[in-house]
XYZ file of C-alpha atoms in Angstrom:
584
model
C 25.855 83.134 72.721
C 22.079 82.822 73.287
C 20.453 85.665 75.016
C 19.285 82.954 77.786
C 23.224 82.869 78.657
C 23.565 85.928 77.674
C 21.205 87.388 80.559
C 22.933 84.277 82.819
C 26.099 85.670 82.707
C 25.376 88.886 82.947
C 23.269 88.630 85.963
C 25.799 86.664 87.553
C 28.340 89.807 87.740
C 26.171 92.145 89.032
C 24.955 89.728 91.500
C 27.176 91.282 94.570
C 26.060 94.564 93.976
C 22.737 94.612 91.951
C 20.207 93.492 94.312
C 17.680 94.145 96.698
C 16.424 92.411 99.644
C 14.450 88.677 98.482
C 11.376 90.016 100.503
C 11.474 93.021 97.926
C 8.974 93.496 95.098
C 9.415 95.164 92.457
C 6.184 97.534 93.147
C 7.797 98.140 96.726
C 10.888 100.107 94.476
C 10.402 103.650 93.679
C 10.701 104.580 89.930
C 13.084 107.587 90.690
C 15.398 104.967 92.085
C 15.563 102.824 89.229
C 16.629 105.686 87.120
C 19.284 107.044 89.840
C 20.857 104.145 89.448
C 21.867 104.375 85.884
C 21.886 108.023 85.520
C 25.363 108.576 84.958
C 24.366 106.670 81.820
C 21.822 108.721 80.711
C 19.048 106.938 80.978
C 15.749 107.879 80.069
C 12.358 106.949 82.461
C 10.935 105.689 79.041
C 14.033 102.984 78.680
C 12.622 99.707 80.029
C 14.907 97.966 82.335
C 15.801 94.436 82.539
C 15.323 92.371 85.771
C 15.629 89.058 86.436
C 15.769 86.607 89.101
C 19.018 84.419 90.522
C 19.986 82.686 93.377
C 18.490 83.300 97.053
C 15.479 85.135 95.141
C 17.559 88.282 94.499
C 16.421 90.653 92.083
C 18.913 92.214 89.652
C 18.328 95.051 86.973
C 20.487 96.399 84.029
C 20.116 98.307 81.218
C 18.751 97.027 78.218
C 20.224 95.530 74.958
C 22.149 98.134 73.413
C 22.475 100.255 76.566
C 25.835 101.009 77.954
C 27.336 98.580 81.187
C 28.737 100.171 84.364
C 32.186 101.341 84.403
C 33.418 98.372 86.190
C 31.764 96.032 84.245
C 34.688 94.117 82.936
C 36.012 93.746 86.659
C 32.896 91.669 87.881
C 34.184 88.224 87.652
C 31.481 85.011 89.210
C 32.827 83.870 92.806
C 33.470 80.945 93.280
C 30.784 78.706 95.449
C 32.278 77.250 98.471
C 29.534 74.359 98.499
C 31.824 73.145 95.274
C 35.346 73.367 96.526
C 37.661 70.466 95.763
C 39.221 68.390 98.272
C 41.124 65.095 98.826
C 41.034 62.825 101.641
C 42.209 59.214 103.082
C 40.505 56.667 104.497
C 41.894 55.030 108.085
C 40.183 53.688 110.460
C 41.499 54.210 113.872
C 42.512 50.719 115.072
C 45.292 51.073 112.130
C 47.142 53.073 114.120
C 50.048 52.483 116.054
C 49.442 51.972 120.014
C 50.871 50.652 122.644
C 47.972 47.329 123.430
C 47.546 45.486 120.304
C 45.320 48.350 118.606
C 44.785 51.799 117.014
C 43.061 54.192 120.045
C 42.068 57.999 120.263
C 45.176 59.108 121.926
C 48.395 60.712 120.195
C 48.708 58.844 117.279
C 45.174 60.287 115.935
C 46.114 63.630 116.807
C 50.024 62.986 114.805
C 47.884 61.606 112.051
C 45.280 64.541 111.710
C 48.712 66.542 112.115
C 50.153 64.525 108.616
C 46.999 64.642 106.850
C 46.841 68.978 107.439
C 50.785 69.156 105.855
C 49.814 66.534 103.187
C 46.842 69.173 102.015
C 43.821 67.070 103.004
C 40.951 68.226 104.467
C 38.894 64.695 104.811
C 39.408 61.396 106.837
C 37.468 58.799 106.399
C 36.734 56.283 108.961
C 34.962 53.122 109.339
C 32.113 52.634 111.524
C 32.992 53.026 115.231
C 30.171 50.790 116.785
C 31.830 48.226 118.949
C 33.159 45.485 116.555
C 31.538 41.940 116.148
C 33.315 39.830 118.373
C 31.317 36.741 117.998
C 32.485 33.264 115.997
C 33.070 34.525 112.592
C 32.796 38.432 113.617
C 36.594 38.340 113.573
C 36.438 42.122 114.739
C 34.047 43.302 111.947
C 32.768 47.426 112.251
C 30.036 46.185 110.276
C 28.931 43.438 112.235
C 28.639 45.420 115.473
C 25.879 44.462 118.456
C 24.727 48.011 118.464
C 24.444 50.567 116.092
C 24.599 53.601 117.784
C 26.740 52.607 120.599
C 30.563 53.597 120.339
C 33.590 50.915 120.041
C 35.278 51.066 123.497
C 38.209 49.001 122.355
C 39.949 52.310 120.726
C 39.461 54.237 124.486
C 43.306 55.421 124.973
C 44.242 54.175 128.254
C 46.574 56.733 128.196
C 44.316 59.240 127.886
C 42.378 58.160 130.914
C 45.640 58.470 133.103
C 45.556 62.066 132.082
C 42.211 61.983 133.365
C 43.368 60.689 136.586
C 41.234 57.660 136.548
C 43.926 55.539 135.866
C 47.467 54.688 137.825
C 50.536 55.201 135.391
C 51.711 52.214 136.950
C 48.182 49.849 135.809
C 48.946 50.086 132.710
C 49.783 46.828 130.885
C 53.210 46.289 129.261
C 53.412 47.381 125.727
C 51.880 44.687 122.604
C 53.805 44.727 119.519
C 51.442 43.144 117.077
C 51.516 43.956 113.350
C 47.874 42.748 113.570
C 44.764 43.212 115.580
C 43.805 40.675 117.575
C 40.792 41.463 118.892
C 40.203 38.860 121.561
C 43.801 39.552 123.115
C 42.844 43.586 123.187
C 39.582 43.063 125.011
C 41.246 40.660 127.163
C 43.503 43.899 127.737
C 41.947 46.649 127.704
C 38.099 45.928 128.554
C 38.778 45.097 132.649
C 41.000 48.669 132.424
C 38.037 50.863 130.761
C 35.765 49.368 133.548
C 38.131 49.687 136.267
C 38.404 53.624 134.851
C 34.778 53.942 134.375
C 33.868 52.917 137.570
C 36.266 55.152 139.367
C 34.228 58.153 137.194
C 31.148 57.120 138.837
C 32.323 56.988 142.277
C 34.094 60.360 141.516
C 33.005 63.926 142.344
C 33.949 66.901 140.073
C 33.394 68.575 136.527
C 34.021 65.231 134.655
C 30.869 63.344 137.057
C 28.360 66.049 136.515
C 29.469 65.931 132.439
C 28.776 62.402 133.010
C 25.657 63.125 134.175
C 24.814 65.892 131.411
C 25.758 62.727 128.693
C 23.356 60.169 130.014
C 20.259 62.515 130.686
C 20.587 63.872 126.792
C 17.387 62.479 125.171
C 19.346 62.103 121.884
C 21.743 59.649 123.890
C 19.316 58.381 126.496
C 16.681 57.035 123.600
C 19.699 54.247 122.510
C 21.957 53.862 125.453
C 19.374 53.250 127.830
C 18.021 50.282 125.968
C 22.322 49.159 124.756
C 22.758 49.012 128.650
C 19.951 47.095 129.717
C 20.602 44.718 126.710
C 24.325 44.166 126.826
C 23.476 43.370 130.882
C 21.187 40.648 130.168
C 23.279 39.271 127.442
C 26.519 39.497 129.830
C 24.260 37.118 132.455
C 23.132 34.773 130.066
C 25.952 34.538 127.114
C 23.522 33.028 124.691
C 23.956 33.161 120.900
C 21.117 34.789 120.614
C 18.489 36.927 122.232
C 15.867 34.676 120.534
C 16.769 31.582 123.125
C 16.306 34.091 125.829
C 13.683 33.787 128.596
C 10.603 34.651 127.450
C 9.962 37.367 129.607
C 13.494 38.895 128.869
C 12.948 38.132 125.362
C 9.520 39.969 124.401
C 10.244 42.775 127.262
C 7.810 42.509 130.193
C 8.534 45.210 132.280
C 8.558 43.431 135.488
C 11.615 41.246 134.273
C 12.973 44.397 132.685
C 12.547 46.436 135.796
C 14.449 43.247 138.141
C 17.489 42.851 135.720
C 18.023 46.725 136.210
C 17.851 46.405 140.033
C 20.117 43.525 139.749
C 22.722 44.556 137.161
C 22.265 48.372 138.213
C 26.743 48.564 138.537
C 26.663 47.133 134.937
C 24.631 49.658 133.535
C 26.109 52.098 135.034
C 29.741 51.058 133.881
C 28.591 50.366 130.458
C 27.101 53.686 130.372
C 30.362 55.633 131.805
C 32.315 53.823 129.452
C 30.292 54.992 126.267
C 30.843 58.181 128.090
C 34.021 58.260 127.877
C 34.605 56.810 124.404
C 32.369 60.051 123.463
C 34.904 62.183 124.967
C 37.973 60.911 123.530
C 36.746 60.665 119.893
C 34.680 64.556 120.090
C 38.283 65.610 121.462
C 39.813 64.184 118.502
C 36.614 65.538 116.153
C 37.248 69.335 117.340
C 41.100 68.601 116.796
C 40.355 67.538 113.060
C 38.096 70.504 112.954
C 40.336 72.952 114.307
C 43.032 71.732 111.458
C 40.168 71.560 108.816
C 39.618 68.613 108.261
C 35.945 66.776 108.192
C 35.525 63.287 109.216
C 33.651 61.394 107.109
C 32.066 58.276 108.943
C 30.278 55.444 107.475
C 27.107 54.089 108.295
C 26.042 50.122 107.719
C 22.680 50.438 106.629
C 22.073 46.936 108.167
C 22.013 46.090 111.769
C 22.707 42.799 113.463
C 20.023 40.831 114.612
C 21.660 39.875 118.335
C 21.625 43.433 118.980
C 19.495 45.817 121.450
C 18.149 47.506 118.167
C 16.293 44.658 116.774
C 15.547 43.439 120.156
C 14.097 46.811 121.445
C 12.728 47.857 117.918
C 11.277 44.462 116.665
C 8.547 46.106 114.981
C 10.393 48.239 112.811
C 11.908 44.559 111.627
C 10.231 41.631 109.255
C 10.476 39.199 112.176
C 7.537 36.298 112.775
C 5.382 35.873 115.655
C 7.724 34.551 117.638
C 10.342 37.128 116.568
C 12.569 35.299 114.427
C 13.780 36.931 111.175
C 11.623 35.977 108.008
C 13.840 37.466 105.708
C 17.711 38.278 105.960
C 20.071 40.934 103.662
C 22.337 39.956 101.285
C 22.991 40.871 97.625
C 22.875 38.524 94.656
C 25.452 37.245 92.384
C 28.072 39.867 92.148
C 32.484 40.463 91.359
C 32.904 38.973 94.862
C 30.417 36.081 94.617
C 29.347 33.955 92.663
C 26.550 32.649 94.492
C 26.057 36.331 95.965
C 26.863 37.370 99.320
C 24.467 36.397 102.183
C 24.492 38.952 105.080
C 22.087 37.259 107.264
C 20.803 40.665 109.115
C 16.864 41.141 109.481
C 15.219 43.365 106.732
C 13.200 46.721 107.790
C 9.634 46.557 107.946
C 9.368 49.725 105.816
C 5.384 50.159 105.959
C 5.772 50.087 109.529
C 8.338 52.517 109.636
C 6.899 55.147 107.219
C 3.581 54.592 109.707
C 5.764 55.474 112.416
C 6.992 58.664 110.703
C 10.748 56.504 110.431
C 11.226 57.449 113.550
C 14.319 54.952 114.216
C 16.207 55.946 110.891
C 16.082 59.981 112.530
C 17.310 58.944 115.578
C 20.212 57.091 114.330
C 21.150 59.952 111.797
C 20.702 62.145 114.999
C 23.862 60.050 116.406
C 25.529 59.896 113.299
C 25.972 63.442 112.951
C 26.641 63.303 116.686
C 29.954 61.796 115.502
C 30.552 62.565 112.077
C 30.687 65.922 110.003
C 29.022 63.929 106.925
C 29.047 60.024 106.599
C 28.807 57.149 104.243
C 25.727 55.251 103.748
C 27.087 51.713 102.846
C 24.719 50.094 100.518
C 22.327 52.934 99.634
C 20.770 50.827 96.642
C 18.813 49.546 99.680
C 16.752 52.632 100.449
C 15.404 51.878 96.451
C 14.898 48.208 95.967
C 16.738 45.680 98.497
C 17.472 42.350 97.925
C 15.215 39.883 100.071
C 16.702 36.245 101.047
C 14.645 33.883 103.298
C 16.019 33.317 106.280
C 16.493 29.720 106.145
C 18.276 29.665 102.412
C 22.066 28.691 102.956
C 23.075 31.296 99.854
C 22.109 34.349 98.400
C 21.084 33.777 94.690
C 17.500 32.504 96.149
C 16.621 36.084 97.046
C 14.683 38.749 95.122
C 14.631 42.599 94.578
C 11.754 44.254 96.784
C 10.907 48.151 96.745
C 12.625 49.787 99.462
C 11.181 53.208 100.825
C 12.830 56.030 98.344
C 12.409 59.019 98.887
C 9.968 59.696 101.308
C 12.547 57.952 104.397
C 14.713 61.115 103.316
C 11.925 63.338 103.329
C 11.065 62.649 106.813
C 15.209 62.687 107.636
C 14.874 66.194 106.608
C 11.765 67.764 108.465
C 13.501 65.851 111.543
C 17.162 66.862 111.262
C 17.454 69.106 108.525
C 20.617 69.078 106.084
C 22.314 65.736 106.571
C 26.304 65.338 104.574
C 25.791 61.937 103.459
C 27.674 60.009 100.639
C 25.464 57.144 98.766
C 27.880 53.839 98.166
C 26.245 53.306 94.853
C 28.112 50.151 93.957
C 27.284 46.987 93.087
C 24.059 46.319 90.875
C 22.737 50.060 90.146
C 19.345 50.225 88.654
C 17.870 53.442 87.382
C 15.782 53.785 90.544
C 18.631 54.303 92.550
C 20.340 57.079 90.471
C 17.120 58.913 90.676
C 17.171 58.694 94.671
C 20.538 59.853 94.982
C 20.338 62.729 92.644
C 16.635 63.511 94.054
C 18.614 64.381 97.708
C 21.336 65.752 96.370
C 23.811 63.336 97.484
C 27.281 62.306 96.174
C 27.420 58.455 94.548
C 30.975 56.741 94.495
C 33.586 55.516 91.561
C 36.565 53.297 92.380
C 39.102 53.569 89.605
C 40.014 49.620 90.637
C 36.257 48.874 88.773
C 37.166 50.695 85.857
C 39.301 48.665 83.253
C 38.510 46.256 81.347
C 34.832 46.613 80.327
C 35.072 49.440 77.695
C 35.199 53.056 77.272
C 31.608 53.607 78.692
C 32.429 52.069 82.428
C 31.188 54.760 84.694
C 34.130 54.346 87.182
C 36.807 55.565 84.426
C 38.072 59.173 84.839
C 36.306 60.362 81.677
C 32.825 59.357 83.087
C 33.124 60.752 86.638
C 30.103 63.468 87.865
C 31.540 66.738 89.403
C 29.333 65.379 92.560
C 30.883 62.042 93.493
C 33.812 60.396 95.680
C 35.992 58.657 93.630
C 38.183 56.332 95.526
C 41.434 54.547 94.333
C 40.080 51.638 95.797
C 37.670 50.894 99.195
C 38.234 49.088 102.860
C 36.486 45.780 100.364
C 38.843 46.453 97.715
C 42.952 45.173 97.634
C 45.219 47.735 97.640
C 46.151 49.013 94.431
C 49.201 46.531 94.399
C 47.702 43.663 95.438
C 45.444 44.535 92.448
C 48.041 45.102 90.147
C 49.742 41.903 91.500
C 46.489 39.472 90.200
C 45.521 41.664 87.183
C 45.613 39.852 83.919
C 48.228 41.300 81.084
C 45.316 42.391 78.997
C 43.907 44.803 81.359
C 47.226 45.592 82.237
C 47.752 46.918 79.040
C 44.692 48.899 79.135
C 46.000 50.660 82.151
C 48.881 51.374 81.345
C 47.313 52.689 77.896
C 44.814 54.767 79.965
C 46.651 56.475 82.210
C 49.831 56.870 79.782
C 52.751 55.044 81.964
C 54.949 52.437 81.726
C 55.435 49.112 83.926
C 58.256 50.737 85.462
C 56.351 53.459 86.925
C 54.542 53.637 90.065
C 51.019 52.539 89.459
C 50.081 53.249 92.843
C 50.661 57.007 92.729
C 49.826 57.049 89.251
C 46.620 55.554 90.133
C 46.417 57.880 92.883
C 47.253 61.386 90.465
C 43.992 59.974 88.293
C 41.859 59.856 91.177
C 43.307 63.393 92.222
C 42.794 64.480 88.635
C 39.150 63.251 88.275
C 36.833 65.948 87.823
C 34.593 64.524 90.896
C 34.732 66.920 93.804
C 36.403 64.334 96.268
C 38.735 61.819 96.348
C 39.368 59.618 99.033
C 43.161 57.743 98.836
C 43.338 54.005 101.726
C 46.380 55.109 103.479
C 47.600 51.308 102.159
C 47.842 52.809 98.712
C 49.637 55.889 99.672
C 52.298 53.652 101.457
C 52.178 51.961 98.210
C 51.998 48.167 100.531
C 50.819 44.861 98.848
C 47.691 42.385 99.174
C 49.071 41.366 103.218
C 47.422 45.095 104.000
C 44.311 44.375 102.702
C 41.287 45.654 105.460
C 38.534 43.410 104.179
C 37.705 40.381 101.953
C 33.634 40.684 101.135
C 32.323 37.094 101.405
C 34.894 35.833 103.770
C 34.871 35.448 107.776
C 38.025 35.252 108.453
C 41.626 37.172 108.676
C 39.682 40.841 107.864
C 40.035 44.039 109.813
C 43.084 43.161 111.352
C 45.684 45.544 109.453
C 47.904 48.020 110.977
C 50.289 50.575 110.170
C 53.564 48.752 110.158
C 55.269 49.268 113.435
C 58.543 50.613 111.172
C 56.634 53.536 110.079
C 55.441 56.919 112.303
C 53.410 59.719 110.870
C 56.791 61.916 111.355
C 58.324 59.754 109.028
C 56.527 60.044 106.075
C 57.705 63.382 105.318
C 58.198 62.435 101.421
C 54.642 61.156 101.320
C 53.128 64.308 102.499
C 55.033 66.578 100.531
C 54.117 64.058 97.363
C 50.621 64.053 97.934
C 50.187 67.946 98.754
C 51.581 68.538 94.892
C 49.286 66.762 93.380
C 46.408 68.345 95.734
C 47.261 71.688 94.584
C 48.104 70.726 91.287
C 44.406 69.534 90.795
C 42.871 72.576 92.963
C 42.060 70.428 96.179
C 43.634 72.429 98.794
């Protein structure tokens, strides 16, 4: 052992009881104290004594080489930090639940599930973004496709829930929906007139729930968004264009007058919209301090694109590359990739990053503001972005035309951090990584992913095996982009097959999806994160998302034979292999 680790270790164990204050100098100490100290040793004034500096700035002193150790020394073990605990989680998202109308809500089931994940020995769930859901051609009910993206998606308000609040009638509540899939146009159709009907009695109302009505839309961290997400979904609701770019010029480039007469006019709107955020916020922070209380964080996820027919483009356009007349000049997308050959093309307006650094990023702190509003740490989808984003013009029909511009690094998270301090964020570092973006994400100390479906079949050095995993890093059996781990298996070719089964040391007869699941559990990254799909071990028809496609995604539920009270077996199966791999 080198004397470097040599002093290390030893200053570690005295570290609980060998220090003084950080604002403490050593000139402030006494000499008589340093030698009371160690007296029962012996210890002559003339004997110099070793200090040294650890964590939090403490200073710690002990004898020199040679000298004897205190009497306990061999009992003085390092503690553990709880910043490095394991855990395991599983990812999803709300509409998969049962319910009684067609979707997943906040009512019972999320409580039963939080209930299943707590006996199961999880302490994360993982959601996907809970902005209201694209319900445009081609949206098909996309989270990531959303018309706001702070707003909050109103389509998972449990009616129930709101007879409980009294602002519905037992008897108003539609007959039950058994659908094994979401259909989002025949939930809105629903459930939307209900919400209104409920919001609208909360306004007219008098009473504790009003005035925290009240307290919800005069916070300036809610007011900044929602104000402008009202007036924009009213004019949109008048007009029921395609896009806010065919709008009335006054409506469309914001002259107050026009502004000022569509509130006047649409005043009940705005209010209703804004009760009906309202209560989505209370249903999903009554959930939150449920999860909380059972400990278990919710990890969110955050698009780092928005949609350009939304009220943050529209209200924001300078913190957008739009043209004069405010259409897009370049759109996201990504180039060539697993998913596409001619790369996927997003079509969402790019930042203006010099105009956003200029204006001290100013939107990105607000919407982390919300984000933590609603999350205990989140996902940043695409992160590569923030270091060099790929730029397509917004007239190409496909991606591969693009090219790689400098994003804004690290000085966006700088700013993030005077503004809001310590943010829990997870980089999704997948995709094509350059150097630049490693650098980022270690520079902020954030966790990157692995996905153990990425890992066979390119060789010993593919960063997404087991053996290459980083103690500070999710590693996922698979995503909400990825099959599930037998719809994988399923369409795998025999020679990778092989290489799985070589890897992880099984047969074809055993289960890959748990085994895939015990590697994930076994990695040495500090989370992993399980798709409930793959703990029910189901095939390719429960697949969440295809990337590059518009159609059939999102739409997957828990099958309607299957409550959280009946999975008993899986719970008890999954909380071995937690504490068998020290994530309890």
């Amino acid at each position: 052992m080198t004397v470097a680790m040599a002093v290390q270790s030893f200053s570690l164990s005295l570290l609980s009881s060998r220090s003084f204050n950080s604002s403490s100098s050593l000139s402030s100490v006494p000499a008589f104290s340093l030698v009371s100290k160690f007296s029962r040793f012996r210890l002559r004034p003339r004997i110099p004594l070793l200090q040294c500096q650890y964590k939090h700035d403490a200073i710690l002193e002990f004898p020199g080489v040679g000298e004897d150790l205190p009497l306990d020394y061999d009992e003085r073990f390092p503690k553990a930090d709880p910043s490095d605990r394991r855990r395991a989680g599983v990812l999803l998202h709300p509409t998969s639940f049962r319910g009684p109308h067609g979707i997943g809500d906040l009512g019972d089931e999320a409580f039963r599930f939080i209930d299943w994940l707590h006996d199961a020995g999880c302490s994360v769930w993982q959601v996907l973004p809970l902005v209201p859901p694209g319900r445009r051609a081609n949206e098909e009910g996309s989270p990531y496709s959303g018309q706001d993206a702070n707003c909050g998606n109103t389509l998972l308000i449990s009616l129930e829930e709101l007879v409980k609040d009294g602002l519905l009638k037992k008897e108003e509540l539609p007959k039950p929906v058994e659908a094994e899939r979401v259909n989002y146009s025949t939930v809105a159709e629903i459930k939307d007139p209900l919400v209104a009907k409920a919001a609208e009695r909360l306004i007219l109302s008098e009473g504790d729930l009003k005035n925290q009505l009240e307290e919800f839309r005069s916070d300036p961290d809610i007011s900044s968004w929602l104000e402008d997400a009202a007036l924009f979904a009213a004019i949109d609701s008048s007009l029921n264009t395609f896009s806010w770019y065919v709008w009335p010029e006054p409506l469309k480039n914001r002259h107050l007058a026009a502004l000022e007469d569509v509130y006047q006019r649409k005043k009940d709107f705005i209010d209703i919209f804004i009760a009906q955020q309202f209560l989505f916020q209370r249903q999903w922070q009554k959930v939150r301090k449920y999860a909380q209380k059972k400990g278990v964080s919710i990890m969110g996820d955050m698009p780092i694109y928005v949609g350009y027919h939304s009220a943050d483009v529209w209200a924001n356009r300078k913190q957008f590359l739009l043209n004069r007349k405010s259409f897009p000049l370049l759109v996201s997308g990504v180039p060539p990739d697993a998913f596409s050959e001619t790369g996927q093309l997003w079509d969402s307006p790019l930042y203006n990053w010099k105009a956003m650094e200029k204006d001290g990023f100013t939107w990105w702190i607000r919407r982390l503001r919300r984000a933590q509003d609603l999350y205990d740490e989140f996902r940043i989808d695409h992160f590569r972005g923030f270091a060099g984003f790929w730029a397509v013009p917004s007239e190409a029909k496909i991606a591969m035309v693009g090219r790689w511009k400098a994003g804004p690094g690290k000085a966006l998270f700088d700013a993030i951090s005077r503004a809001v301090g310590n943010i829990n964020i997870i980089a999704e570092d997948l995709g094509v990584i350059t150097e630049d973006v490693i650098e980022l994400r270690k520079s902020i100390g954030a966790p990157g992913m692995a996905v153990l479906q990425f890992a066979f079949g390119s060789g010993a050095a593919n960063p997404h095996l087991p053996h290459n995993h980083e103690q500070n890093q999710v590693v996922y059996t698979g995503t909400h982009d990825n099959d599930t781990i037998r719809g994988w298996w399923d369409l795998l070719p025999e020679e990778e097959k092989s290489i799985v089964l070589s890897y992880l040391s099984i047969t074809e007869e055993d289960d890959i999806s748990w085994a895939l699941i015990k590697a994930a559990l076994s990695s040495v990254a500090q989370t992993t994160v399980v798709p409930m799909q793959d703990v029910l071990r189901l095939g390719n028809s429960a697949r969440m998302n295809i990337p590059a496609t518009q159609f059939g995604n999102w739409g997957w539920r828990m099958p309607s034979s299957l409550i959280f009270e009946s999975l008993e077996d899986e719970a008890s199966r999954l909380r071995d292999l937690v504490s068998l791999y020290g994530r309890l």
